[in-house]
């Protein structure tokens, strides 16, 4: 069965309320027998509750543990005078935040931002088993794109290198240390067995720190170019 069926009765009229067995937040298939935490009619503008109008069901997803609210419009038919369900009024979606990165990072690694953002949004939807793998992929893309930026003549070989070999080409010790630990966390997210009791939130923190050091280096390069241009203009 792909739908839940909930029966209500108004003035002797039995009404079946149908709604999909899918969580609006994590898209998981809900079990056949799910506990309804609360149900009934909402209050009208005057504060009174009437036995028709907006009917609500409240239950909790057993997987992501978000509360799910379903609203239904129950009205009387003009032709027959009988009550019936008009339709589902509202479908809930979890509000997601957006993640931002410096323009300098966008310039050298737009794919990193794309993969990281997708992983971030999947995490916001409760898909934590997938988001960790995505962050690990985003990390490798960022490091390799940065290595290609530093050594453009070696771009083809860097693309084919392992993550660790690409990391060795970078001469910033902070990025190397952060990258090594972040990789261990990320690799755990891709395997059945975890070697470390570390969290995805820590992986994200390490990636953000790597972004900081790379962004600082890119800003330093830009400042050097501008300073050289300024000196050139003054010498003319």
CSV table of N, CA, C and O in Angstrom, one decimal, residues 91-220:
chain,number,residue,atom,x,y,z
A,91,UNK,N,2.0,20.6,2.1
A,91,UNK,CA,3.0,19.5,2.2
A,91,UNK,C,4.2,20.2,2.8
A,91,UNK,O,4.6,21.3,2.4
A,92,UNK,N,4.8,19.6,3.9
A,92,UNK,CA,5.9,20.1,4.6
A,92,UNK,C,7.2,19.8,3.9
A,92,UNK,O,7.4,18.7,3.4
A,93,UNK,N,8.1,20.8,3.9
A,93,UNK,CA,9.5,20.5,3.5
A,93,UNK,C,10.4,21.2,4.6
A,93,UNK,O,10.1,22.3,5.1
A,94,UNK,N,11.4,20.5,4.9
A,94,UNK,CA,12.3,21.1,5.9
A,94,UNK,C,13.1,22.2,5.2
A,94,UNK,O,13.6,22.1,4.1
A,95,UNK,N,13.1,23.4,5.9
A,95,UNK,CA,13.8,24.5,5.4
A,95,UNK,C,15.3,24.3,5.5
A,95,UNK,O,15.8,23.9,6.5
A,96,UNK,N,16.0,24.5,4.4
A,96,UNK,CA,17.4,24.3,4.4
A,96,UNK,C,18.2,25.6,4.3
A,96,UNK,O,17.7,26.6,3.7
A,97,UNK,N,19.3,25.6,4.9
A,97,UNK,CA,20.2,26.8,4.8
A,97,UNK,C,21.1,26.7,3.6
A,97,UNK,O,21.2,25.6,3.0
A,98,UNK,N,21.6,27.8,3.2
A,98,UNK,CA,22.6,27.8,2.1
A,98,UNK,C,24.0,28.0,2.7
A,98,UNK,O,24.2,28.6,3.7
A,99,UNK,N,24.9,27.4,2.0
A,99,UNK,CA,26.3,27.5,2.4
A,99,UNK,C,27.0,28.4,1.4
A,99,UNK,O,26.8,28.3,0.2
A,100,UNK,N,27.9,29.3,1.9
A,100,UNK,CA,28.6,30.2,1.0
A,100,UNK,C,30.1,30.0,1.2
A,100,UNK,O,30.6,29.6,2.2
A,101,UNK,N,30.8,30.4,0.1
A,101,UNK,CA,32.3,30.3,0.1
A,101,UNK,C,32.8,31.6,-0.6
A,101,UNK,O,32.1,32.3,-1.3
A,102,UNK,N,34.1,31.9,-0.3
A,102,UNK,CA,34.7,33.1,-0.9
A,102,UNK,C,34.7,33.0,-2.4
A,102,UNK,O,34.8,31.9,-3.0
A,103,UNK,N,34.7,34.2,-3.0
A,103,UNK,CA,34.7,34.2,-4.5
A,103,UNK,C,36.0,33.6,-5.0
A,103,UNK,O,36.0,33.0,-6.1
A,104,UNK,N,37.1,33.7,-4.3
A,104,UNK,CA,38.4,33.1,-4.8
A,104,UNK,C,38.3,31.6,-4.9
A,104,UNK,O,38.9,31.0,-5.8
A,105,UNK,N,37.5,31.0,-3.9
A,105,UNK,CA,37.3,29.5,-4.0
A,105,UNK,C,36.5,29.1,-5.2
A,105,UNK,O,36.7,28.2,-5.9
A,106,UNK,N,35.4,29.9,-5.4
A,106,UNK,CA,34.6,29.7,-6.6
A,106,UNK,C,35.4,29.8,-7.9
A,106,UNK,O,35.1,29.0,-8.8
A,107,UNK,N,36.4,30.6,-7.9
A,107,UNK,CA,37.1,30.8,-9.2
A,107,UNK,C,38.0,29.6,-9.5
A,107,UNK,O,38.1,29.3,-10.7
A,108,UNK,N,38.6,29.0,-8.5
A,108,UNK,CA,39.5,27.9,-8.8
A,108,UNK,C,38.8,26.5,-8.7
A,108,UNK,O,39.3,25.5,-9.3
A,109,UNK,N,37.7,26.4,-7.9
A,109,UNK,CA,37.1,25.1,-7.8
A,109,UNK,C,35.6,25.2,-7.7
A,109,UNK,O,35.0,24.9,-6.6
A,110,UNK,N,34.9,25.6,-8.7
A,110,UNK,CA,33.4,25.6,-8.7
A,110,UNK,C,32.8,24.2,-8.5
A,110,UNK,O,31.7,24.2,-7.9
A,111,UNK,N,33.4,23.2,-8.9
A,111,UNK,CA,32.9,21.8,-8.7
A,111,UNK,C,32.9,21.5,-7.2
A,111,UNK,O,32.0,20.8,-6.7
A,112,UNK,N,33.9,21.9,-6.5
A,112,UNK,CA,33.9,21.7,-5.0
A,112,UNK,C,32.7,22.3,-4.4
A,112,UNK,O,32.0,21.6,-3.6
A,113,UNK,N,32.4,23.5,-4.7
A,113,UNK,CA,31.2,24.2,-4.2
A,113,UNK,C,29.9,23.4,-4.5
A,113,UNK,O,29.1,23.3,-3.7
A,114,UNK,N,29.8,23.0,-5.7
A,114,UNK,CA,28.7,22.2,-6.1
A,114,UNK,C,28.5,20.9,-5.3
A,114,UNK,O,27.4,20.6,-4.8
A,115,UNK,N,29.6,20.1,-5.2
A,115,UNK,CA,29.5,18.9,-4.5
A,115,UNK,C,29.3,19.1,-3.0
A,115,UNK,O,28.5,18.4,-2.3
A,116,UNK,N,30.0,20.1,-2.4
A,116,UNK,CA,29.8,20.4,-1.0
A,116,UNK,C,28.4,20.8,-0.7
A,116,UNK,O,27.8,20.4,0.3
A,117,UNK,N,27.8,21.7,-1.6
A,117,UNK,CA,26.4,22.2,-1.4
A,117,UNK,C,25.4,21.1,-1.5
A,117,UNK,O,24.5,21.0,-0.7
A,118,UNK,N,25.6,20.1,-2.4
A,118,UNK,CA,24.7,19.0,-2.5
A,118,UNK,C,24.8,18.1,-1.2
A,118,UNK,O,23.8,17.7,-0.7
A,119,UNK,N,26.0,17.9,-0.7
A,119,UNK,CA,26.2,17.2,0.5
A,119,UNK,C,25.5,17.9,1.7
A,119,UNK,O,24.9,17.2,2.5
A,120,UNK,N,25.7,19.2,1.7
A,120,UNK,CA,25.1,20.0,2.8
A,120,UNK,C,23.6,19.9,2.8
A,120,UNK,O,23.0,19.7,3.9
A,121,UNK,N,23.0,20.0,1.7
A,121,UNK,CA,21.5,19.9,1.6
A,121,UNK,C,21.0,18.5,1.9
A,121,UNK,O,20.0,18.3,2.5
A,122,UNK,N,21.8,17.5,1.5
A,122,UNK,CA,21.4,16.1,1.8
A,122,UNK,C,21.4,15.9,3.4
A,122,UNK,O,20.6,15.2,3.9
A,123,UNK,N,22.4,16.5,4.0
A,123,UNK,CA,22.5,16.4,5.4
A,123,UNK,C,21.4,17.1,6.1
A,123,UNK,O,20.8,16.6,7.1
A,124,UNK,N,21.0,18.3,5.6
A,124,UNK,CA,19.8,19.0,6.1
A,124,UNK,C,18.5,18.2,6.0
A,124,UNK,O,17.6,18.4,6.8
A,125,UNK,N,18.5,17.3,5.0
A,125,UNK,CA,17.3,16.5,4.8
A,125,UNK,C,17.3,15.2,5.6
A,125,UNK,O,16.5,14.3,5.5
A,126,UNK,N,18.4,15.0,6.4
A,126,UNK,CA,18.5,13.9,7.3
A,126,UNK,C,19.2,12.7,6.6
A,126,UNK,O,19.3,11.6,7.2
A,127,UNK,N,19.8,12.9,5.4
A,127,UNK,CA,20.5,11.8,4.7
A,127,UNK,C,21.9,11.8,5.1
A,127,UNK,O,22.8,12.0,4.3
A,128,UNK,N,22.2,11.5,6.4
A,128,UNK,CA,23.5,11.6,6.9
A,128,UNK,C,24.5,10.5,6.4
A,128,UNK,O,25.7,10.7,6.3
A,129,UNK,N,23.9,9.4,6.0
A,129,UNK,CA,24.7,8.3,5.5
A,129,UNK,C,25.3,8.7,4.1
A,129,UNK,O,26.4,8.2,3.7
A,130,UNK,N,24.7,9.6,3.4
A,130,UNK,CA,25.1,10.0,2.1
A,130,UNK,C,26.0,11.3,2.2
A,130,UNK,O,26.9,11.4,1.4
A,131,UNK,N,25.6,12.2,3.1
A,131,UNK,CA,26.3,13.4,3.1
A,131,UNK,C,27.8,13.3,3.5
A,131,UNK,O,28.7,14.0,2.9
A,132,UNK,N,28.2,12.3,4.3
A,132,UNK,CA,29.6,12.1,4.7
A,132,UNK,C,30.4,11.8,3.5
A,132,UNK,O,31.5,12.3,3.3
A,133,UNK,N,29.9,10.9,2.6
A,133,UNK,CA,30.6,10.5,1.4
A,133,UNK,C,30.8,11.7,0.5
A,133,UNK,O,31.8,11.9,-0.2
A,134,UNK,N,29.7,12.5,0.4
A,134,UNK,CA,29.8,13.7,-0.4
A,134,UNK,C,30.8,14.7,0.0
A,134,UNK,O,31.6,15.3,-0.8
A,135,UNK,N,30.9,14.9,1.3
A,135,UNK,CA,31.9,15.8,1.9
A,135,UNK,C,33.4,15.3,1.6
A,135,UNK,O,34.3,16.1,1.3
A,136,UNK,N,33.5,14.0,1.7
A,136,UNK,CA,34.8,13.4,1.3
A,136,UNK,C,35.2,13.7,-0.1
A,136,UNK,O,36.4,14.0,-0.4
A,137,UNK,N,34.2,13.5,-1.0
A,137,UNK,CA,34.5,13.8,-2.4
A,137,UNK,C,34.8,15.3,-2.7
A,137,UNK,O,35.7,15.6,-3.4
A,138,UNK,N,34.0,16.1,-2.0
A,138,UNK,CA,34.2,17.6,-2.1
A,138,UNK,C,35.7,18.0,-1.7
A,138,UNK,O,36.3,18.8,-2.3
A,139,UNK,N,36.1,17.3,-0.6
A,139,UNK,CA,37.5,17.6,-0.1
A,139,UNK,C,38.5,17.3,-1.1
A,139,UNK,O,39.5,18.1,-1.4
A,140,UNK,N,38.4,16.1,-1.7
A,140,UNK,CA,39.4,15.7,-2.7
A,140,UNK,C,39.4,16.7,-3.9
A,140,UNK,O,40.5,17.0,-4.5
A,141,UNK,N,38.2,17.1,-4.4
A,141,UNK,CA,38.1,18.0,-5.5
A,141,UNK,C,38.8,19.3,-5.2
A,141,UNK,O,39.5,19.9,-6.0
A,142,UNK,N,38.5,19.8,-4.0
A,142,UNK,CA,39.1,21.1,-3.6
A,142,UNK,C,40.7,21.0,-3.5
A,142,UNK,O,41.3,21.9,-4.1
A,143,UNK,N,41.2,20.0,-2.9
A,143,UNK,CA,42.6,19.9,-2.8
A,143,UNK,C,43.3,19.7,-4.2
A,143,UNK,O,44.3,20.3,-4.5
A,144,UNK,N,42.7,18.9,-5.0
A,144,UNK,CA,43.3,18.7,-6.4
A,144,UNK,C,43.2,20.0,-7.2
A,144,UNK,O,44.1,20.3,-7.9
A,145,UNK,N,42.1,20.7,-7.1
A,145,UNK,CA,41.9,21.9,-7.9
A,145,UNK,C,42.9,23.0,-7.4
A,145,UNK,O,43.5,23.7,-8.2
A,146,UNK,N,43.2,23.0,-6.1
A,146,UNK,CA,44.2,23.9,-5.5
A,146,UNK,C,45.6,23.5,-6.0
A,146,UNK,O,46.4,24.4,-6.3
A,147,UNK,N,45.9,22.2,-6.0
A,147,UNK,CA,47.2,21.8,-6.5
A,147,UNK,C,47.4,22.1,-8.0
A,147,UNK,O,48.5,22.5,-8.4
A,148,UNK,N,46.3,22.0,-8.7
A,148,UNK,CA,46.4,22.3,-10.2
A,148,UNK,C,46.6,23.8,-10.3
A,148,UNK,O,47.3,24.3,-11.2
A,149,UNK,N,46.0,24.6,-9.4
A,149,UNK,CA,46.2,26.1,-9.5
A,149,UNK,C,47.6,26.4,-9.2
A,149,UNK,O,48.2,27.3,-9.9
A,150,UNK,N,48.2,25.7,-8.3
A,150,UNK,CA,49.6,26.0,-7.9
A,150,UNK,C,50.6,25.4,-8.9
A,150,UNK,O,51.7,26.0,-9.2
A,151,UNK,N,50.2,24.3,-9.6
A,151,UNK,CA,51.1,23.7,-10.5
A,151,UNK,C,50.3,23.4,-11.8
A,151,UNK,O,50.0,22.2,-12.1
A,152,UNK,N,50.0,24.4,-12.6
A,152,UNK,CA,49.2,24.2,-13.8
A,152,UNK,C,49.8,23.3,-14.8
A,152,UNK,O,49.1,22.6,-15.6
A,153,UNK,N,51.1,23.2,-14.9
A,153,UNK,CA,51.7,22.4,-15.9
A,153,UNK,C,51.6,20.9,-15.6
A,153,UNK,O,51.8,20.0,-16.4
A,154,UNK,N,51.2,20.6,-14.3
A,154,UNK,CA,51.1,19.2,-13.9
A,154,UNK,C,49.6,18.8,-13.7
A,154,UNK,O,49.3,17.8,-13.0
A,155,UNK,N,48.7,19.6,-14.4
A,155,UNK,CA,47.3,19.4,-14.1
A,155,UNK,C,46.8,18.0,-14.5
A,155,UNK,O,46.1,17.3,-13.7
A,156,UNK,N,47.3,17.4,-15.6
A,156,UNK,CA,46.9,16.1,-16.0
A,156,UNK,C,47.3,15.0,-15.0
A,156,UNK,O,46.5,14.1,-14.7
A,157,UNK,N,48.5,15.1,-14.6
A,157,UNK,CA,49.0,14.1,-13.6
A,157,UNK,C,48.3,14.2,-12.3
A,157,UNK,O,48.0,13.2,-11.6
A,158,UNK,N,48.0,15.5,-11.8
A,158,UNK,CA,47.4,15.7,-10.5
A,158,UNK,C,46.0,15.1,-10.6
A,158,UNK,O,45.5,14.5,-9.6
A,159,UNK,N,45.3,15.2,-11.7
A,159,UNK,CA,43.9,14.7,-11.8
A,159,UNK,C,43.9,13.2,-11.5
A,159,UNK,O,43.0,12.6,-11.0
A,160,UNK,N,45.0,12.5,-12.0
A,160,UNK,CA,45.0,11.0,-11.9
A,160,UNK,C,45.6,10.5,-10.6
A,160,UNK,O,45.6,9.3,-10.3
A,161,UNK,N,46.2,11.4,-9.8
A,161,UNK,CA,46.9,11.1,-8.6
A,161,UNK,C,45.9,10.7,-7.5
A,161,UNK,O,44.7,11.1,-7.6
A,162,UNK,N,46.3,9.9,-6.5
A,162,UNK,CA,45.5,9.7,-5.4
A,162,UNK,C,45.4,10.9,-4.6
A,162,UNK,O,46.1,11.9,-4.8
A,163,UNK,N,44.4,11.0,-3.7
A,163,UNK,CA,44.2,12.2,-2.9
A,163,UNK,C,45.5,12.5,-2.1
A,163,UNK,O,45.9,13.7,-2.0
A,164,UNK,N,46.1,11.5,-1.5
A,164,UNK,CA,47.3,11.7,-0.6
A,164,UNK,C,48.4,12.2,-1.4
A,164,UNK,O,49.2,13.1,-1.0
A,165,UNK,N,48.6,11.7,-2.7
A,165,UNK,CA,49.7,12.2,-3.5
A,165,UNK,C,49.5,13.6,-4.0
A,165,UNK,O,50.4,14.4,-4.1
A,166,UNK,N,48.2,14.0,-4.2
A,166,UNK,CA,47.9,15.4,-4.6
A,166,UNK,C,48.2,16.3,-3.4
A,166,UNK,O,48.7,17.4,-3.5
A,167,UNK,N,47.9,15.8,-2.2
A,167,UNK,CA,48.1,16.6,-1.0
A,167,UNK,C,49.5,16.8,-0.7
A,167,UNK,O,49.9,17.9,-0.2
A,168,UNK,N,50.4,15.9,-1.1
A,168,UNK,CA,51.9,16.1,-0.9
A,168,UNK,C,52.4,17.2,-1.7
A,168,UNK,O,53.5,17.8,-1.4
A,169,UNK,N,51.8,17.6,-2.8
A,169,UNK,CA,52.3,18.6,-3.7
A,169,UNK,C,52.1,20.0,-3.1
A,169,UNK,O,52.7,21.0,-3.5
A,170,UNK,N,51.2,20.1,-2.1
A,170,UNK,CA,50.9,21.4,-1.5
A,170,UNK,C,51.9,21.6,-0.4
A,170,UNK,O,52.2,20.8,0.5
A,171,UNK,N,52.5,22.8,-0.4
A,171,UNK,CA,53.6,23.1,0.6
A,171,UNK,C,53.1,23.8,1.9
A,171,UNK,O,53.9,24.1,2.7
A,172,UNK,N,51.8,24.0,2.0
A,172,UNK,CA,51.3,24.5,3.3
A,172,UNK,C,51.0,23.4,4.3
A,172,UNK,O,50.2,22.6,4.1
A,173,UNK,N,51.8,23.4,5.4
A,173,UNK,CA,51.8,22.3,6.3
A,173,UNK,C,50.4,22.2,7.0
A,173,UNK,O,49.9,21.1,7.2
A,174,UNK,N,49.7,23.4,7.2
A,174,UNK,CA,48.4,23.3,7.9
A,174,UNK,C,47.4,22.6,7.0
A,174,UNK,O,46.6,21.8,7.5
A,175,UNK,N,47.5,22.8,5.7
A,175,UNK,CA,46.5,22.1,4.8
A,175,UNK,C,46.8,20.6,4.8
A,175,UNK,O,45.9,19.8,4.7
A,176,UNK,N,48.1,20.3,4.8
A,176,UNK,CA,48.5,18.9,4.8
A,176,UNK,C,47.9,18.1,6.0
A,176,UNK,O,47.4,17.1,5.9
A,177,UNK,N,48.1,18.8,7.2
A,177,UNK,CA,47.7,18.1,8.4
A,177,UNK,C,46.2,18.0,8.5
A,177,UNK,O,45.6,16.9,8.8
A,178,UNK,N,45.5,19.1,8.2
A,178,UNK,CA,44.0,19.1,8.1
A,178,UNK,C,43.5,18.1,7.1
A,178,UNK,O,42.5,17.4,7.4
A,179,UNK,N,44.1,18.1,6.0
A,179,UNK,CA,43.7,17.2,4.9
A,179,UNK,C,43.8,15.7,5.3
A,179,UNK,O,43.0,14.9,5.0
A,180,UNK,N,44.9,15.4,6.0
A,180,UNK,CA,45.2,14.0,6.3
A,180,UNK,C,44.1,13.5,7.3
A,180,UNK,O,43.6,12.4,7.2
A,181,UNK,N,43.8,14.3,8.3
A,181,UNK,CA,42.8,13.9,9.3
A,181,UNK,C,41.4,13.9,8.7
A,181,UNK,O,40.6,13.0,8.9
A,182,UNK,N,41.1,14.9,7.9
A,182,UNK,CA,39.8,15.0,7.2
A,182,UNK,C,39.6,13.8,6.3
A,182,UNK,O,38.5,13.2,6.3
A,183,UNK,N,40.6,13.3,5.7
A,183,UNK,CA,40.5,12.1,4.8
A,183,UNK,C,40.2,10.9,5.6
A,183,UNK,O,39.4,10.1,5.2
A,184,UNK,N,40.8,10.7,6.8
A,184,UNK,CA,40.5,9.6,7.6
A,184,UNK,C,39.0,9.5,8.0
A,184,UNK,O,38.3,8.5,8.0
A,185,UNK,N,38.5,10.7,8.4
A,185,UNK,CA,37.0,10.8,8.7
A,185,UNK,C,36.2,10.5,7.5
A,185,UNK,O,35.2,9.7,7.5
A,186,UNK,N,36.6,11.1,6.3
A,186,UNK,CA,35.8,10.9,5.1
A,186,UNK,C,35.8,9.4,4.6
A,186,UNK,O,34.8,8.9,4.2
A,187,UNK,N,37.0,8.8,4.8
A,187,UNK,CA,37.1,7.4,4.3
A,187,UNK,C,36.2,6.5,5.2
A,187,UNK,O,35.6,5.5,4.7
A,188,UNK,N,36.1,6.8,6.5
A,188,UNK,CA,35.2,6.0,7.3
A,188,UNK,C,33.8,6.1,6.9
A,188,UNK,O,33.0,5.2,7.1
A,189,UNK,N,33.4,7.3,6.2
A,189,UNK,CA,32.0,7.4,5.7
A,189,UNK,C,31.7,6.6,4.5
A,189,UNK,O,30.6,6.4,4.2
A,190,UNK,N,32.8,6.1,3.9
A,190,UNK,CA,32.6,5.3,2.7
A,190,UNK,C,32.7,3.8,2.9
A,190,UNK,O,32.5,3.0,2.0
A,191,UNK,N,33.0,3.4,4.1
A,191,UNK,CA,33.2,2.0,4.4
A,191,UNK,C,32.2,1.4,5.4
A,191,UNK,O,31.6,2.2,6.2
A,192,UNK,N,32.1,0.1,5.4
A,192,UNK,CA,31.1,-0.5,6.3
A,192,UNK,C,31.6,-0.4,7.8
A,192,UNK,O,30.8,-0.1,8.7
A,193,UNK,N,32.9,-0.6,8.0
A,193,UNK,CA,33.4,-0.5,9.4
A,193,UNK,C,34.1,0.8,9.6
A,193,UNK,O,34.9,1.2,8.8
A,194,UNK,N,33.9,1.5,10.7
A,194,UNK,CA,34.5,2.7,11.0
A,194,UNK,C,35.7,2.5,11.9
A,194,UNK,O,35.7,1.8,12.9
A,195,UNK,N,36.9,3.0,11.5
A,195,UNK,CA,38.1,2.9,12.3
A,195,UNK,C,38.2,3.9,13.4
A,195,UNK,O,38.9,3.7,14.4
A,196,UNK,N,37.5,5.0,13.3
A,196,UNK,CA,37.6,6.1,14.2
A,196,UNK,C,36.2,6.6,14.7
A,196,UNK,O,35.3,6.5,13.9
A,197,UNK,N,36.1,7.0,15.9
A,197,UNK,CA,34.9,7.5,16.5
A,197,UNK,C,34.8,9.0,16.3
A,197,UNK,O,34.7,9.8,17.2
A,198,UNK,N,34.9,9.4,15.0
A,198,UNK,CA,34.9,10.9,14.7
A,198,UNK,C,33.6,11.2,13.9
A,198,UNK,O,33.0,10.3,13.3
A,199,UNK,N,33.2,12.4,13.9
A,199,UNK,CA,31.9,12.8,13.4
A,199,UNK,C,32.0,13.6,12.1
A,199,UNK,O,33.0,14.2,11.8
A,200,UNK,N,30.9,13.6,11.3
A,200,UNK,CA,30.9,14.3,10.1
A,200,UNK,C,31.0,15.8,10.3
A,200,UNK,O,31.6,16.5,9.5
A,201,UNK,N,30.5,16.3,11.4
A,201,UNK,CA,30.6,17.7,11.8
A,201,UNK,C,32.1,18.1,11.9
A,201,UNK,O,32.5,19.2,11.5
A,202,UNK,N,32.9,17.2,12.4
A,202,UNK,CA,34.4,17.5,12.5
A,202,UNK,C,35.0,17.5,11.1
A,202,UNK,O,35.9,18.3,10.8
A,203,UNK,N,34.5,16.6,10.2
A,203,UNK,CA,35.0,16.6,8.8
A,203,UNK,C,34.7,18.0,8.2
A,203,UNK,O,35.5,18.6,7.5
A,204,UNK,N,33.5,18.5,8.4
A,204,UNK,CA,33.1,19.8,7.8
A,204,UNK,C,34.0,20.9,8.4
A,204,UNK,O,34.4,21.8,7.7
A,205,UNK,N,34.3,20.8,9.7
A,205,UNK,CA,35.1,21.9,10.3
A,205,UNK,C,36.5,21.9,9.7
A,205,UNK,O,37.1,22.9,9.4
A,206,UNK,N,37.1,20.7,9.4
A,206,UNK,CA,38.4,20.6,8.8
A,206,UNK,C,38.4,21.2,7.4
A,206,UNK,O,39.3,21.8,7.0
A,207,UNK,N,37.3,20.8,6.6
A,207,UNK,CA,37.2,21.3,5.3
A,207,UNK,C,37.1,22.9,5.3
A,207,UNK,O,37.8,23.6,4.5
A,208,UNK,N,36.3,23.4,6.2
A,208,UNK,CA,36.2,24.9,6.3
A,208,UNK,C,37.6,25.5,6.7
A,208,UNK,O,37.9,26.6,6.2
A,209,UNK,N,38.4,24.8,7.5
A,209,UNK,CA,39.7,25.3,7.8
A,209,UNK,C,40.6,25.3,6.6
A,209,UNK,O,41.4,26.3,6.4
A,210,UNK,N,40.5,24.2,5.8
A,210,UNK,CA,41.3,24.2,4.6
A,210,UNK,C,40.9,25.3,3.6
A,210,UNK,O,41.7,25.9,3.0
A,211,UNK,N,39.6,25.5,3.5
A,211,UNK,CA,39.1,26.6,2.7
A,211,UNK,C,39.7,27.9,3.1
A,211,UNK,O,40.1,28.8,2.3
A,212,UNK,N,39.8,28.1,4.5
A,212,UNK,CA,40.4,29.4,5.0
A,212,UNK,C,41.8,29.5,4.5
A,212,UNK,O,42.2,30.6,4.1
A,213,UNK,N,42.6,28.5,4.7
A,213,UNK,CA,44.1,28.6,4.3
A,213,UNK,C,44.2,28.8,2.8
A,213,UNK,O,45.1,29.6,2.4
A,214,UNK,N,43.4,28.1,2.0
A,214,UNK,CA,43.5,28.2,0.6
A,214,UNK,C,43.1,29.6,0.2
A,214,UNK,O,43.7,30.3,-0.7
A,215,UNK,N,42.0,30.1,0.7
A,215,UNK,CA,41.5,31.4,0.4
A,215,UNK,C,42.5,32.5,0.8
A,215,UNK,O,42.8,33.5,0.1
A,216,UNK,N,43.2,32.3,1.9
A,216,UNK,CA,44.2,33.3,2.4
A,216,UNK,C,45.4,33.3,1.4
A,216,UNK,O,45.9,34.4,1.0
A,217,UNK,N,45.8,32.1,0.9
A,217,UNK,CA,46.9,32.0,-0.1
A,217,UNK,C,46.5,32.7,-1.4
A,217,UNK,O,47.3,33.4,-2.0
A,218,UNK,N,45.2,32.5,-1.8
A,218,UNK,CA,44.7,33.1,-3.1
A,218,UNK,C,44.7,34.6,-2.9
A,218,UNK,O,45.0,35.4,-3.9
A,219,UNK,N,44.3,35.1,-1.8
A,219,UNK,CA,44.3,36.5,-1.5
A,219,UNK,C,45.7,37.1,-1.5
A,219,UNK,O,45.9,38.2,-2.0
A,220,UNK,N,46.6,36.3,-1.0
A,220,UNK,CA,48.0,36.8,-0.9
A,220,UNK,C,48.5,36.9,-2.4
A,220,UNK,O,49.2,37.9,-2.7
